[in-house]
Amino acid sequence: MNILEGHGLTKAFGGRVAVDNVDFTLAEGEILGLIGPNGAGKTTLFNLISGALSIDAGTVTLTDSDAGTRRVSGLKPHKICHLGIARTFQAAKNFPGMSLYDNILSSAQFGNKHISDKDAKAKTDKVIEFTGLEPLMDKSVKDIPLAGQKRLEVARALATNPSILLLDEVMAGLNPSEVEESMRLVTKINESGITIIMIEHVMKAIMSICGRILVLHHGQKLAEGSPEEISSDKSVIEVYLGG
Amino acid sequence: MSQYTVVLLSSIIMYIVLAVSWTMFSAPTGYVSLATAAFFGAGIYTTAFLGEFIPLPLLMLVGGIVSFVLAFLVGAITLRLRGVYFTIFTFGLVELLKNLVLWFEIKFTHVRGRFVVSIDHTTVFWSLLVLLALLLVAVALIKRSRFGRALQAVGESEDAAAHIGVNTTLVKVTAFAVSAFAAGAAGAAMATRWSYIDPGIAFNSLMSFMPVLMAIFGGMRKTAGPVIGAILFAYLEELLITRFPSLYMIIFGAIMVGVILFLPDGIMGLVTKLTRRGAKTLEHS
C-alpha cells in the first residue's frame, strides 16, 4: 500500500523552479532515499510535504488504514504533524533554552493530540531510551556535540508518534563510527514500523539501508529504482555519482 | 496614605502592569510589540464612552475585552510578519487607531475630545492593585503550563515548534491578546485620572516605548525584572521631573544607554550575577 503519494509537485522561488512537476510514491514500511546534487530541490520537496512551504501546484495524499486517503497538501505544519508526518531539519533546530528532556517532552505534548502529562512523560522516556540519549541527558542543548544534536533532532521527531519520518541529512558532518550508529538508529526506527524518506549525501548509508532511491536533478525526477539500478544508471552517474 | 502617594503608587502599578504584560508576550516569543499604547488607549476610550453608565471594575473588564478582541484580530493578520516588520506594524497601529478615533469623533459625534467621569484616587489604586495581582497570577500559571512551553518553543525556533505540532499562529495571537487585555484594563482605570482626553492623549506612543524600556531596564528573564524596572523607572521619572524638569529627558536617556551597554540582562541580571559572585566568595573563604 502506498502510504504517501505526491502528484505533480511544483514550487518556484521567483523565476527559479526548485521542484518541477515531481511525482513520488512511498510504500508503507519502506526506506526511500532521496539524493541529488546540491540545489536539486530535495529539502524543498521535504518542505512541501511537511507544510513548511506552500505548494504552487500538485497534491500530496496520505493513506492510512483507519482514515482512508486524505489530502495533506495545503494544511499547516502542525496539522500535518498531527496526521503522523514528522521531519528533521538539515541544520538541527532544537530548542536551545530548554533541557534535552524538555525538548523531547515538548514534542510528545504538542505532537500528540489530547495526551496527558503522564503519557507524554512516558513517551519521552521511551524515546530517550530508544534513541540512546541517556548519556547526554544532564547536558545543556548548546553543549552537546553535532552527533548528539542530530540524534536529539530525530528524538524530537519520534516523540510526535509519526507513521512517516522525513530525515534531512541526519548523517552529514558525522565521523564514520557516528555514521554507523546513525544507520543503526534509522534501521531500528524503520523496524519499529515507521516509514522513512531520507535525504543523504553519505552514499554508503543510502546504498545499504534504502530499499528504493529517487534522484532529483534541477528540481526534476531524474531516476528512480533500487540501489543497484541507481548506482548503474548512466544519467545518475553523470550528474551526481561521478565516473 | 496622602493623596500624592496614592496617585504616585497608582502610576507605578500602571507601569508595572504594562511592563509585565508586554514582557509576557514579547520576551518568550521574541516578537517586539509597540502596540501597548493602542491597547491602553482602547481602554481609555472604553471609559470615556461608558464611564457614566457602569462601575470601575466593569469598565476595566470591558476595556480589557475590547483590547483583547482588537489584539486578536490584529494579531491574526500581522503575526505572520516576523521580526522588525511586526514591530513596525504594531507601532503603526497606535497611529492608525488615534486617527481612526479622531475621524470617528469629528465625523459622527462632532467632538474632538471627551470629559471622563472622575473616580476617587483610592478606588483607582485598589482596582489597579487587583489587576496587577491577577496579572501576576496569570503570568505564573502560563509559565508553568503547556501554553507557556509552546510560547517558549515559538520564540526559540518557530519552524521547529510548528513541525512538532504547535499551532504557532494561535499560540502567538492568544498570548498577544491576553497581554493586550491587561493593558486595556489598565487604560480603563487610568482614564478616570484625566478629566479630559482626546485621541492624542489616549493614544500616546510614549506608552508603547515605556514598557519596553522598563522591561529592558529590569531584565526580561524573570517576572521580577519588568516589575523592578517599572518601579525604578516610574519613581525615577517622578523624581527627575520634579527636581530637574528641564534635564529630565537627558538624564533618563543617559541612564538607559548605560543600562543597555553595561547590563544586557538588566537590573535582575546584575542581581543574579552579584548573588552568584557572593555565593562563590563565601565558598572560597
Short mmCIF file of C-alpha atoms in Angstrom, two decimals:
data_model
loop_
_atom_site.label_atom_id
_atom_site.label_comp_id
_atom_site.label_asym_id
_atom_site.label_seq_id
_atom_site.Cartn_x
_atom_site.Cartn_y
_atom_site.Cartn_z
CA MET A 1 0.00 0.00 0.00
CA ASN A 2 1.24 3.49 -0.78
CA ILE A 3 1.12 5.41 2.46
CA LEU A 4 2.15 8.73 0.85
CA GLU A 5 1.84 9.95 -2.73
CA GLY A 6 2.85 13.15 -4.45
CA HIS A 7 1.45 14.24 -7.80
CA GLY A 8 2.85 16.99 -9.98
CA LEU A 9 4.50 18.81 -7.08
CA THR A 10 5.84 22.17 -8.18
CA LYS A 11 7.42 25.04 -6.30
CA ALA A 12 9.12 28.11 -7.73
CA PHE A 13 11.04 30.85 -5.91
CA GLY A 14 10.74 33.93 -8.05
CA GLY A 15 11.63 32.70 -11.51
CA ARG A 16 13.61 29.70 -10.32
CA VAL A 17 11.72 26.40 -10.28
CA ALA A 18 13.05 24.47 -7.28
CA VAL A 19 10.73 21.48 -7.58
CA ASP A 20 9.34 20.81 -11.05
CA ASN A 21 6.34 18.54 -11.51
CA VAL A 22 7.62 15.75 -9.27
CA ASP A 23 5.61 12.56 -8.71
CA PHE A 24 6.56 10.15 -5.97
CA THR A 25 5.13 7.25 -4.05
CA LEU A 26 6.07 5.89 -0.66
CA ALA A 27 5.13 2.32 0.20
CA GLU A 28 4.24 1.53 3.78
CA GLY A 29 7.26 0.27 5.70
CA GLU A 30 9.99 1.16 3.20
CA ILE A 31 13.01 3.44 3.43
CA LEU A 32 13.13 5.72 0.41
CA GLY A 33 16.39 7.52 -0.26
CA LEU A 34 16.28 10.99 -1.80
CA ILE A 35 19.54 12.01 -3.46
CA GLY A 36 20.80 14.56 -5.92
CA PRO A 37 23.34 17.37 -6.27
CA ASN A 38 23.11 20.45 -4.02
CA GLY A 39 20.24 22.64 -5.09
CA ALA A 40 18.38 19.74 -6.71
CA GLY A 41 15.28 20.51 -4.65
CA LYS A 42 15.47 17.73 -2.08
CA THR A 43 14.89 19.87 1.00
CA THR A 44 12.28 21.92 -0.86
CA LEU A 45 10.41 18.68 -1.53
CA PHE A 46 10.51 17.94 2.21
CA ASN A 47 9.26 21.45 2.91
CA LEU A 48 6.32 20.86 0.56
CA ILE A 49 5.42 17.55 2.18
CA SER A 50 5.71 18.86 5.75
CA GLY A 51 3.85 22.09 5.03
CA ALA A 52 6.78 24.41 5.74
CA LEU A 53 6.28 25.89 2.26
CA SER A 54 3.08 26.34 0.32
CA ILE A 55 2.73 24.28 -2.85
CA ASP A 56 2.39 26.08 -6.20
CA ALA A 57 0.85 23.08 -7.95
CA GLY A 58 0.27 19.42 -7.23
CA THR A 59 -1.04 17.39 -4.32
CA VAL A 60 0.24 15.19 -1.53
CA THR A 61 -2.07 12.49 -0.18
CA LEU A 62 -1.72 10.35 2.91
CA THR A 63 -3.36 6.95 3.20
CA ASP A 64 -3.85 5.07 6.41
CA SER A 65 -5.93 2.04 7.16
CA ASP A 66 -8.21 3.85 9.63
CA ALA A 67 -8.96 7.14 7.96
CA GLY A 68 -8.53 6.27 4.28
CA THR A 69 -6.88 8.64 1.84
CA ARG A 70 -6.58 12.30 2.81
CA ARG A 71 -5.07 15.27 1.14
CA VAL A 72 -2.32 16.79 3.26
CA SER A 73 -1.09 19.44 0.86
CA GLY A 74 -2.41 22.85 1.86
CA LEU A 75 -2.51 22.01 5.57
CA LYS A 76 -0.47 23.88 8.16
CA PRO A 77 2.70 22.17 9.50
CA HIS A 78 1.18 21.43 12.92
CA LYS A 79 -1.80 19.69 11.30
CA ILE A 80 0.47 17.62 9.10
CA CYS A 81 2.46 16.69 12.18
CA HIS A 82 -0.74 15.58 13.92
CA LEU A 83 -1.57 13.39 10.91
CA GLY A 84 1.64 11.47 11.55
CA ILE A 85 4.28 13.02 9.30
CA ALA A 86 7.34 14.16 11.26
CA ARG A 87 10.55 15.67 9.96
CA THR A 88 14.02 16.69 10.99
CA PHE A 89 15.89 19.75 9.75
CA GLN A 90 19.20 19.77 7.91
CA ALA A 91 20.59 22.25 10.45
CA ALA A 92 19.28 20.92 13.77
CA LYS A 93 16.52 23.16 15.14
CA ASN A 94 16.44 22.02 18.75
CA PHE A 95 15.26 24.44 21.44
CA PRO A 96 18.49 25.76 22.98
CA GLY A 97 16.83 27.28 26.06
CA MET A 98 15.22 24.01 27.14
CA SER A 99 16.79 20.93 28.67
CA LEU A 100 17.17 17.86 26.46
CA TYR A 101 14.31 16.27 28.32
CA ASP A 102 12.02 19.26 27.76
CA ASN A 103 12.96 19.32 24.07
CA ILE A 104 11.59 15.82 23.67
CA LEU A 105 8.73 16.31 26.11
CA SER A 106 7.52 19.30 24.05
CA SER A 107 7.24 17.06 21.00
CA ALA A 108 5.33 14.46 22.97
CA GLN A 109 2.98 17.11 24.40
CA PHE A 110 2.28 19.05 21.23
CA GLY A 111 2.67 16.31 18.63
CA ASN A 112 0.03 14.04 20.14
CA LYS A 113 -3.45 15.47 20.47
CA HIS A 114 -5.10 15.26 23.90
CA ILE A 115 -2.19 13.48 25.55
CA SER A 116 -1.97 13.62 29.36
CA ASP A 117 1.22 14.85 31.02
CA LYS A 118 1.80 11.37 32.40
CA ASP A 119 1.58 9.76 28.97
CA ALA A 120 3.75 12.48 27.44
CA LYS A 121 6.43 11.80 30.04
CA ALA A 122 6.21 8.05 29.46
CA LYS A 123 6.57 8.65 25.73
CA THR A 124 9.58 10.91 26.37
CA ASP A 125 11.32 8.27 28.47
CA LYS A 126 10.65 5.66 25.80
CA VAL A 127 12.11 7.86 23.05
CA ILE A 128 15.20 8.71 25.13
CA GLU A 129 15.85 5.03 25.66
CA PHE A 130 15.11 4.15 22.02
CA THR A 131 17.49 6.77 20.63
CA GLY A 132 20.18 6.10 23.24
CA LEU A 133 20.29 9.69 24.50
CA GLU A 134 20.61 8.81 28.22
CA PRO A 135 24.35 9.64 28.48
CA LEU A 136 23.66 13.20 27.26
CA MET A 137 20.63 13.94 29.40
CA ASP A 138 22.39 16.06 32.02
CA LYS A 139 24.00 18.34 29.40
CA SER A 140 22.51 21.53 28.03
CA VAL A 141 21.50 21.50 24.36
CA LYS A 142 24.22 24.00 23.46
CA ASP A 143 26.95 21.77 24.90
CA ILE A 144 26.21 18.52 23.12
CA PRO A 145 28.27 17.63 20.01
CA LEU A 146 26.87 17.50 16.48
CA ALA A 147 26.08 13.79 16.55
CA GLY A 148 24.07 14.33 19.72
CA GLN A 149 22.27 17.34 18.18
CA LYS A 150 21.24 15.24 15.18
CA ARG A 151 20.13 12.41 17.43
CA LEU A 152 18.06 14.82 19.54
CA GLU A 153 16.51 16.16 16.34
CA VAL A 154 15.45 12.61 15.45
CA ALA A 155 14.20 12.02 19.01
CA ARG A 156 12.06 15.16 18.84
CA ALA A 157 10.51 13.93 15.61
CA LEU A 158 9.90 10.44 17.03
CA ALA A 159 8.17 11.78 20.14
CA THR A 160 5.35 13.12 17.95
CA ASN A 161 4.50 9.49 17.21
CA PRO A 162 4.79 9.59 13.41
CA SER A 163 3.93 6.94 10.86
CA ILE A 164 6.17 8.67 8.33
CA LEU A 165 9.53 10.23 9.16
CA LEU A 166 11.37 12.64 6.86
CA LEU A 167 15.09 12.70 7.68
CA ASP A 168 17.05 15.58 6.20
CA GLU A 169 20.77 14.75 6.20
CA VAL A 170 20.95 13.30 9.69
CA MET A 171 24.40 11.91 8.89
CA ALA A 172 26.03 14.99 7.40
CA GLY A 173 29.17 16.01 9.29
CA LEU A 174 29.40 12.82 11.33
CA ASN A 175 32.54 10.70 11.57
CA PRO A 176 32.48 7.10 10.23
CA SER A 177 31.63 5.45 13.53
CA GLU A 178 28.87 8.01 14.19
CA VAL A 179 27.51 7.30 10.70
CA GLU A 180 27.40 3.60 11.56
CA GLU A 181 25.46 4.38 14.74
CA SER A 182 23.10 6.66 12.88
CA MET A 183 22.47 3.97 10.25
CA ARG A 184 21.64 1.52 13.01
CA LEU A 185 19.20 4.00 14.53
CA VAL A 186 17.47 4.63 11.17
CA THR A 187 17.12 0.89 10.59
CA LYS A 188 15.78 0.42 14.11
CA ILE A 189 13.22 3.19 13.59
CA ASN A 190 12.12 1.56 10.35
CA GLU A 191 11.86 -1.84 12.02
CA SER A 192 9.59 -0.31 14.66
CA GLY A 193 7.07 0.26 11.87
CA ILE A 194 7.83 3.81 10.71
CA THR A 195 8.12 4.53 7.00
CA ILE A 196 11.09 6.74 6.14
CA ILE A 197 12.20 9.14 3.43
CA MET A 198 15.80 10.21 3.90
CA ILE A 199 17.88 12.84 2.18
CA GLU A 200 21.53 11.91 2.41
CA HIS A 201 24.86 12.52 0.75
CA VAL A 202 26.58 9.68 2.59
CA MET A 203 26.31 7.15 -0.26
CA LYS A 204 27.33 4.18 1.84
CA ALA A 205 24.33 4.77 4.10
CA ILE A 206 21.90 5.36 1.25
CA MET A 207 23.00 2.30 -0.69
CA SER A 208 22.94 -0.05 2.28
CA ILE A 209 19.73 0.88 4.09
CA CYS A 210 17.38 2.26 1.42
CA GLY A 211 15.12 -0.15 -0.40
CA ARG A 212 14.48 2.35 -3.14
CA ILE A 213 16.12 5.58 -4.27
CA LEU A 214 14.76 8.64 -6.00
CA VAL A 215 17.20 11.00 -7.74
CA LEU A 216 16.37 14.68 -8.17
CA HIS A 217 18.22 17.00 -10.52
CA HIS A 218 17.30 20.65 -11.19
CA GLY A 219 14.02 20.03 -9.41
CA GLN A 220 13.03 17.16 -11.67
CA LYS A 221 12.94 13.45 -11.12
CA LEU A 222 15.99 12.05 -12.90
CA ALA A 223 15.74 8.40 -11.93
CA GLU A 224 14.05 6.06 -9.52
CA GLY A 225 14.83 2.48 -8.56
CA SER A 226 16.70 0.04 -6.36
CA PRO A 227 20.20 0.95 -5.14
CA GLU A 228 21.70 -1.38 -7.79
CA GLU A 229 19.72 0.24 -10.60
CA ILE A 230 20.61 3.74 -9.41
CA SER A 231 24.33 3.03 -8.98
CA SER A 232 24.49 1.75 -12.56
CA ASP A 233 22.22 4.39 -14.10
CA LYS A 234 24.17 6.39 -16.69
CA SER A 235 22.41 9.70 -16.19
CA VAL A 236 22.75 9.49 -12.40
CA ILE A 237 26.46 8.74 -12.66
CA GLU A 238 26.87 11.67 -15.00
CA VAL A 239 25.19 14.33 -12.83
CA TYR A 240 25.77 13.03 -9.35
CA LEU A 241 27.73 9.94 -8.55
CA GLY A 242 30.62 10.68 -10.88
CA GLY A 243 32.53 8.22 -13.05
CA MET B 1 -1.58 57.49 52.70
CA SER B 2 -1.56 61.02 51.32
CA GLN B 3 -3.32 61.62 48.03
CA TYR B 4 0.04 62.30 46.41
CA THR B 5 1.36 58.89 47.49
CA VAL B 6 -1.79 57.17 46.24
CA VAL B 7 -1.52 58.85 42.86
CA LEU B 8 2.19 58.08 42.57
CA LEU B 9 1.66 54.45 43.56
CA SER B 10 -1.19 54.14 41.05
CA SER B 11 1.14 55.34 38.29
CA ILE B 12 3.79 52.88 39.34
CA ILE B 13 1.31 49.99 39.43
CA MET B 14 0.03 51.00 35.99
CA TYR B 15 3.58 50.87 34.65
CA ILE B 16 4.18 47.51 36.29
CA VAL B 17 1.03 46.13 34.66
CA LEU B 18 2.09 47.44 31.24
CA ALA B 19 5.70 46.23 31.56
CA VAL B 20 4.74 42.78 32.85
CA SER B 21 2.05 42.29 30.21
CA TRP B 22 4.44 43.42 27.46
CA THR B 23 7.12 41.03 28.72
CA MET B 24 4.65 38.18 28.94
CA PHE B 25 4.21 38.17 25.17
CA SER B 26 7.39 39.72 23.79
CA ALA B 27 10.07 38.10 25.96
CA PRO B 28 9.36 34.43 25.25
CA THR B 29 8.34 34.87 21.62
CA GLY B 30 10.93 37.49 20.63
CA TYR B 31 8.21 39.48 18.82
CA VAL B 32 8.78 43.08 19.94
CA SER B 33 5.40 44.75 20.16
CA LEU B 34 4.99 48.52 20.17
CA ALA B 35 1.21 48.28 20.34
CA THR B 36 0.84 48.80 24.10
CA ALA B 37 -0.32 52.39 23.60
CA ALA B 38 -3.03 51.18 21.20
CA PHE B 39 -4.49 48.76 23.76
CA PHE B 40 -4.02 51.20 26.63
CA GLY B 41 -5.81 53.85 24.53
CA ALA B 42 -8.63 51.45 23.68
CA GLY B 43 -9.13 51.02 27.43
CA ILE B 44 -9.13 54.79 27.95
CA TYR B 45 -11.79 55.27 25.29
CA THR B 46 -13.89 52.49 26.79
CA THR B 47 -14.11 54.53 29.98
CA ALA B 48 -14.63 57.75 28.03
CA PHE B 49 -17.66 56.21 26.31
CA LEU B 50 -19.13 54.12 29.13
CA GLY B 51 -17.77 55.78 32.29
CA GLU B 52 -21.08 57.30 33.27
CA PHE B 53 -23.01 54.09 32.94
CA ILE B 54 -21.06 51.31 34.61
CA PRO B 55 -18.79 50.99 37.69
CA LEU B 56 -14.99 50.90 37.52
CA PRO B 57 -14.38 47.13 37.80
CA LEU B 58 -16.81 46.56 34.94
CA LEU B 59 -15.17 49.35 32.91
CA MET B 60 -11.83 47.63 33.35
CA LEU B 61 -13.32 44.31 32.29
CA VAL B 62 -14.90 45.84 29.17
CA GLY B 63 -11.71 47.79 28.39
CA GLY B 64 -9.75 44.58 28.69
CA ILE B 65 -12.14 42.68 26.44
CA VAL B 66 -12.11 45.44 23.81
CA SER B 67 -8.31 45.32 23.73
CA PHE B 68 -8.30 41.52 23.76
CA VAL B 69 -10.58 41.36 20.71
CA LEU B 70 -8.63 44.10 18.96
CA ALA B 71 -5.32 42.31 19.59
CA PHE B 72 -6.79 39.01 18.46
CA LEU B 73 -7.93 40.48 15.13
CA VAL B 74 -4.75 42.47 14.57
CA GLY B 75 -2.62 39.53 15.68
CA ALA B 76 -4.34 37.13 13.30
CA ILE B 77 -3.41 39.43 10.43
CA THR B 78 0.05 40.54 11.49
CA LEU B 79 1.65 37.77 13.49
CA ARG B 80 2.69 36.10 10.27
CA LEU B 81 5.05 39.05 9.92
CA ARG B 82 8.34 38.31 11.55
CA GLY B 83 10.99 40.40 13.21
CA VAL B 84 11.11 44.11 12.62
CA TYR B 85 8.11 44.10 10.26
CA PHE B 86 5.85 43.06 13.11
CA THR B 87 7.32 45.78 15.33
CA ILE B 88 6.75 48.46 12.71
CA PHE B 89 3.19 47.34 12.13
CA THR B 90 2.34 47.39 15.84
CA PHE B 91 3.72 50.89 16.09
CA GLY B 92 1.64 51.91 13.08
CA LEU B 93 -1.41 50.52 14.84
CA VAL B 94 -1.16 53.22 17.52
CA GLU B 95 -1.23 55.97 14.88
CA LEU B 96 -3.98 54.20 12.95
CA LEU B 97 -6.25 53.96 15.99
CA LYS B 98 -5.51 57.52 17.03
CA ASN B 99 -6.57 58.84 13.64
CA LEU B 100 -9.48 56.44 13.31
CA VAL B 101 -10.95 57.57 16.62
CA LEU B 102 -10.33 61.22 15.73
CA TRP B 103 -12.07 60.76 12.38
CA PHE B 104 -14.99 58.97 14.03
CA GLU B 105 -15.44 61.64 16.70
CA ILE B 106 -15.34 64.56 14.31
CA LYS B 107 -17.47 62.91 11.66
CA PHE B 108 -20.17 61.36 13.84
CA THR B 109 -20.14 62.85 17.32
CA HIS B 110 -18.76 66.27 16.38
CA VAL B 111 -16.36 66.41 19.30
CA ARG B 112 -12.59 66.33 19.43
CA GLY B 113 -12.16 65.20 23.00
CA ARG B 114 -14.30 63.91 25.83
CA PHE B 115 -14.74 64.58 29.53
CA VAL B 116 -14.18 61.48 31.58
CA VAL B 117 -16.03 60.59 34.74
CA SER B 118 -13.74 61.06 37.72
CA ILE B 119 -13.38 58.38 40.38
CA ASP B 120 -11.57 58.87 43.67
CA HIS B 121 -7.89 58.04 43.66
CA THR B 122 -8.05 55.34 46.34
CA THR B 123 -10.60 53.28 44.37
CA VAL B 124 -8.46 53.52 41.25
CA PHE B 125 -5.40 52.49 43.27
CA TRP B 126 -7.06 49.36 44.69
CA SER B 127 -8.55 48.42 41.34
CA LEU B 128 -5.15 48.61 39.69
CA LEU B 129 -3.60 46.60 42.50
CA VAL B 130 -6.16 43.83 42.00
CA LEU B 131 -5.49 43.91 38.25
CA LEU B 132 -1.75 43.57 38.91
CA ALA B 133 -2.31 40.65 41.29
CA LEU B 134 -4.45 38.85 38.71
CA LEU B 135 -1.88 39.52 36.00
CA LEU B 136 0.98 38.14 38.10
CA VAL B 137 -1.04 35.01 38.86
CA ALA B 138 -1.83 34.60 35.15
CA VAL B 139 1.83 35.02 34.18
CA ALA B 140 2.92 32.46 36.78
CA LEU B 141 0.29 29.97 35.62
CA ILE B 142 1.19 30.45 31.95
CA LYS B 143 4.89 29.95 32.66
CA ARG B 144 4.19 26.57 34.18
CA SER B 145 1.65 25.44 31.59
CA ARG B 146 1.93 23.77 28.21
CA PHE B 147 0.89 27.08 26.71
CA GLY B 148 3.97 28.69 28.28
CA ARG B 149 6.19 25.99 26.87
CA ALA B 150 4.61 26.47 23.45
CA LEU B 151 5.36 30.21 23.66
CA GLN B 152 8.98 29.46 24.53
CA ALA B 153 9.23 26.97 21.68
CA VAL B 154 7.89 29.57 19.24
CA GLY B 155 10.47 32.07 20.45
CA GLU B 156 13.40 29.68 20.24
CA SER B 157 12.61 28.13 16.89
CA GLU B 158 9.28 28.87 15.29
CA ASP B 159 9.72 26.36 12.43
CA ALA B 160 10.67 23.57 14.79
CA ALA B 161 7.69 24.40 17.01
CA ALA B 162 5.28 24.21 14.07
CA HIS B 163 6.68 20.85 12.99
CA ILE B 164 6.22 19.24 16.39
CA GLY B 165 2.54 20.17 16.33
CA VAL B 166 2.36 23.64 17.88
CA ASN B 167 -0.30 25.82 16.28
CA THR B 168 2.13 28.73 16.28
CA THR B 169 -0.31 31.34 14.97
CA LEU B 170 -2.93 30.52 17.61
CA VAL B 171 -0.34 30.49 20.41
CA LYS B 172 1.11 33.85 19.38
CA VAL B 173 -2.24 35.53 18.82
CA THR B 174 -3.66 34.27 22.13
CA ALA B 175 -0.64 35.47 24.13
CA PHE B 176 -0.74 38.81 22.33
CA ALA B 177 -4.45 39.19 23.16
CA VAL B 178 -4.06 38.21 26.82
CA SER B 179 -1.27 40.75 27.16
CA ALA B 180 -3.49 43.35 25.48
CA PHE B 181 -6.30 42.60 27.95
CA ALA B 182 -4.13 43.80 30.84
CA ALA B 183 -3.11 46.98 29.01
CA GLY B 184 -6.75 47.71 28.12
CA ALA B 185 -7.94 47.21 31.68
CA ALA B 186 -5.16 49.47 32.97
CA GLY B 187 -6.16 52.14 30.44
CA ALA B 188 -9.79 51.95 31.52
CA ALA B 189 -8.80 52.58 35.13
CA MET B 190 -6.27 55.32 34.39
CA ALA B 191 -8.68 57.24 32.17
CA THR B 192 -10.54 58.38 35.28
CA ARG B 193 -7.39 60.23 36.38
CA TRP B 194 -7.55 62.65 33.49
CA SER B 195 -10.75 64.64 33.43
CA TYR B 196 -10.38 65.30 29.70
CA ILE B 197 -8.99 63.08 26.96
CA ASP B 198 -8.64 63.27 23.20
CA PRO B 199 -7.12 60.81 20.72
CA GLY B 200 -3.68 62.42 21.07
CA ILE B 201 -3.70 61.94 24.84
CA ALA B 202 -5.25 58.47 24.80
CA PHE B 203 -3.03 57.03 22.07
CA ASN B 204 0.29 58.42 23.26
CA SER B 205 3.14 56.48 21.67
CA LEU B 206 5.26 57.03 24.80
CA MET B 207 3.08 54.36 26.40
CA SER B 208 4.37 51.90 23.79
CA PHE B 209 8.01 52.61 24.50
CA MET B 210 7.93 52.90 28.29
CA PRO B 211 7.03 49.24 28.98
CA VAL B 212 9.78 48.08 26.59
CA LEU B 213 12.38 50.31 28.24
CA MET B 214 11.25 49.26 31.71
CA ALA B 215 11.48 45.58 30.79
CA ILE B 216 14.97 46.06 29.32
CA PHE B 217 15.96 48.11 32.36
CA GLY B 218 14.77 45.48 34.82
CA GLY B 219 15.70 42.44 32.76
CA MET B 220 13.34 40.13 30.93
CA ARG B 221 14.39 36.66 32.04
CA LYS B 222 12.36 36.71 35.23
CA THR B 223 8.97 38.22 36.02
CA ALA B 224 10.63 40.26 38.76
CA GLY B 225 12.60 42.08 36.02
CA PRO B 226 9.82 44.18 34.49
CA VAL B 227 8.33 44.71 37.96
CA ILE B 228 11.57 46.17 39.34
CA GLY B 229 12.24 48.01 36.08
CA ALA B 230 8.82 49.64 36.21
CA ILE B 231 9.14 50.63 39.87
CA LEU B 232 12.59 52.18 39.47
CA PHE B 233 11.74 53.80 36.16
CA ALA B 234 8.46 55.27 37.32
CA TYR B 235 9.99 56.56 40.53
CA LEU B 236 12.99 57.93 38.65
CA GLU B 237 10.68 59.67 36.22
CA GLU B 238 8.77 61.30 39.08
CA LEU B 239 12.00 62.30 40.82
CA LEU B 240 13.63 63.76 37.73
CA ILE B 241 10.50 65.60 36.58
CA THR B 242 10.11 67.30 39.97
CA ARG B 243 13.83 68.00 40.61
CA PHE B 244 15.26 68.56 37.14
CA PRO B 245 12.29 69.36 34.87
CA SER B 246 14.47 70.66 32.04
CA LEU B 247 17.16 67.97 32.19
CA TYR B 248 14.89 65.03 32.89
CA MET B 249 14.88 63.51 29.41
CA ILE B 250 18.67 63.88 29.04
CA ILE B 251 19.40 62.13 32.34
CA PHE B 252 16.81 59.49 31.53
CA GLY B 253 18.39 58.82 28.15
CA ALA B 254 21.89 58.60 29.62
CA ILE B 255 20.78 56.06 32.23
CA MET B 256 19.07 54.00 29.54
CA VAL B 257 22.15 53.94 27.32
CA GLY B 258 24.26 52.94 30.30
CA VAL B 259 21.94 50.06 31.21
CA ILE B 260 21.86 48.69 27.67
CA LEU B 261 25.64 48.92 27.32
CA PHE B 262 26.67 47.55 30.71
CA LEU B 263 23.72 45.49 31.93
CA PRO B 264 22.44 43.46 28.97
CA ASP B 265 20.24 41.38 31.30
CA GLY B 266 19.01 44.43 33.18
CA ILE B 267 18.95 45.02 36.93
CA MET B 268 17.80 41.46 37.62
CA GLY B 269 20.72 40.16 35.57
CA LEU B 270 23.06 42.21 37.78
CA VAL B 271 21.39 40.93 40.94
CA THR B 272 21.77 37.32 39.76
CA LYS B 273 25.42 37.93 38.90
CA LEU B 274 26.16 39.55 42.25
CA THR B 275 24.44 36.86 44.30
CA ARG B 276 26.34 34.21 42.37
CA ARG B 277 29.62 36.02 42.97
CA GLY B 278 28.67 36.43 46.63
CA ALA B 279 27.99 32.72 46.95
CA LYS B 280 31.36 31.97 45.35
CA THR B 281 33.25 34.30 47.70
CA LEU B 282 31.59 32.59 50.64
CA GLU B 283 32.66 29.20 49.31
CA HIS B 284 36.26 30.30 48.97
CA SER B 285 36.56 31.91 52.40
#
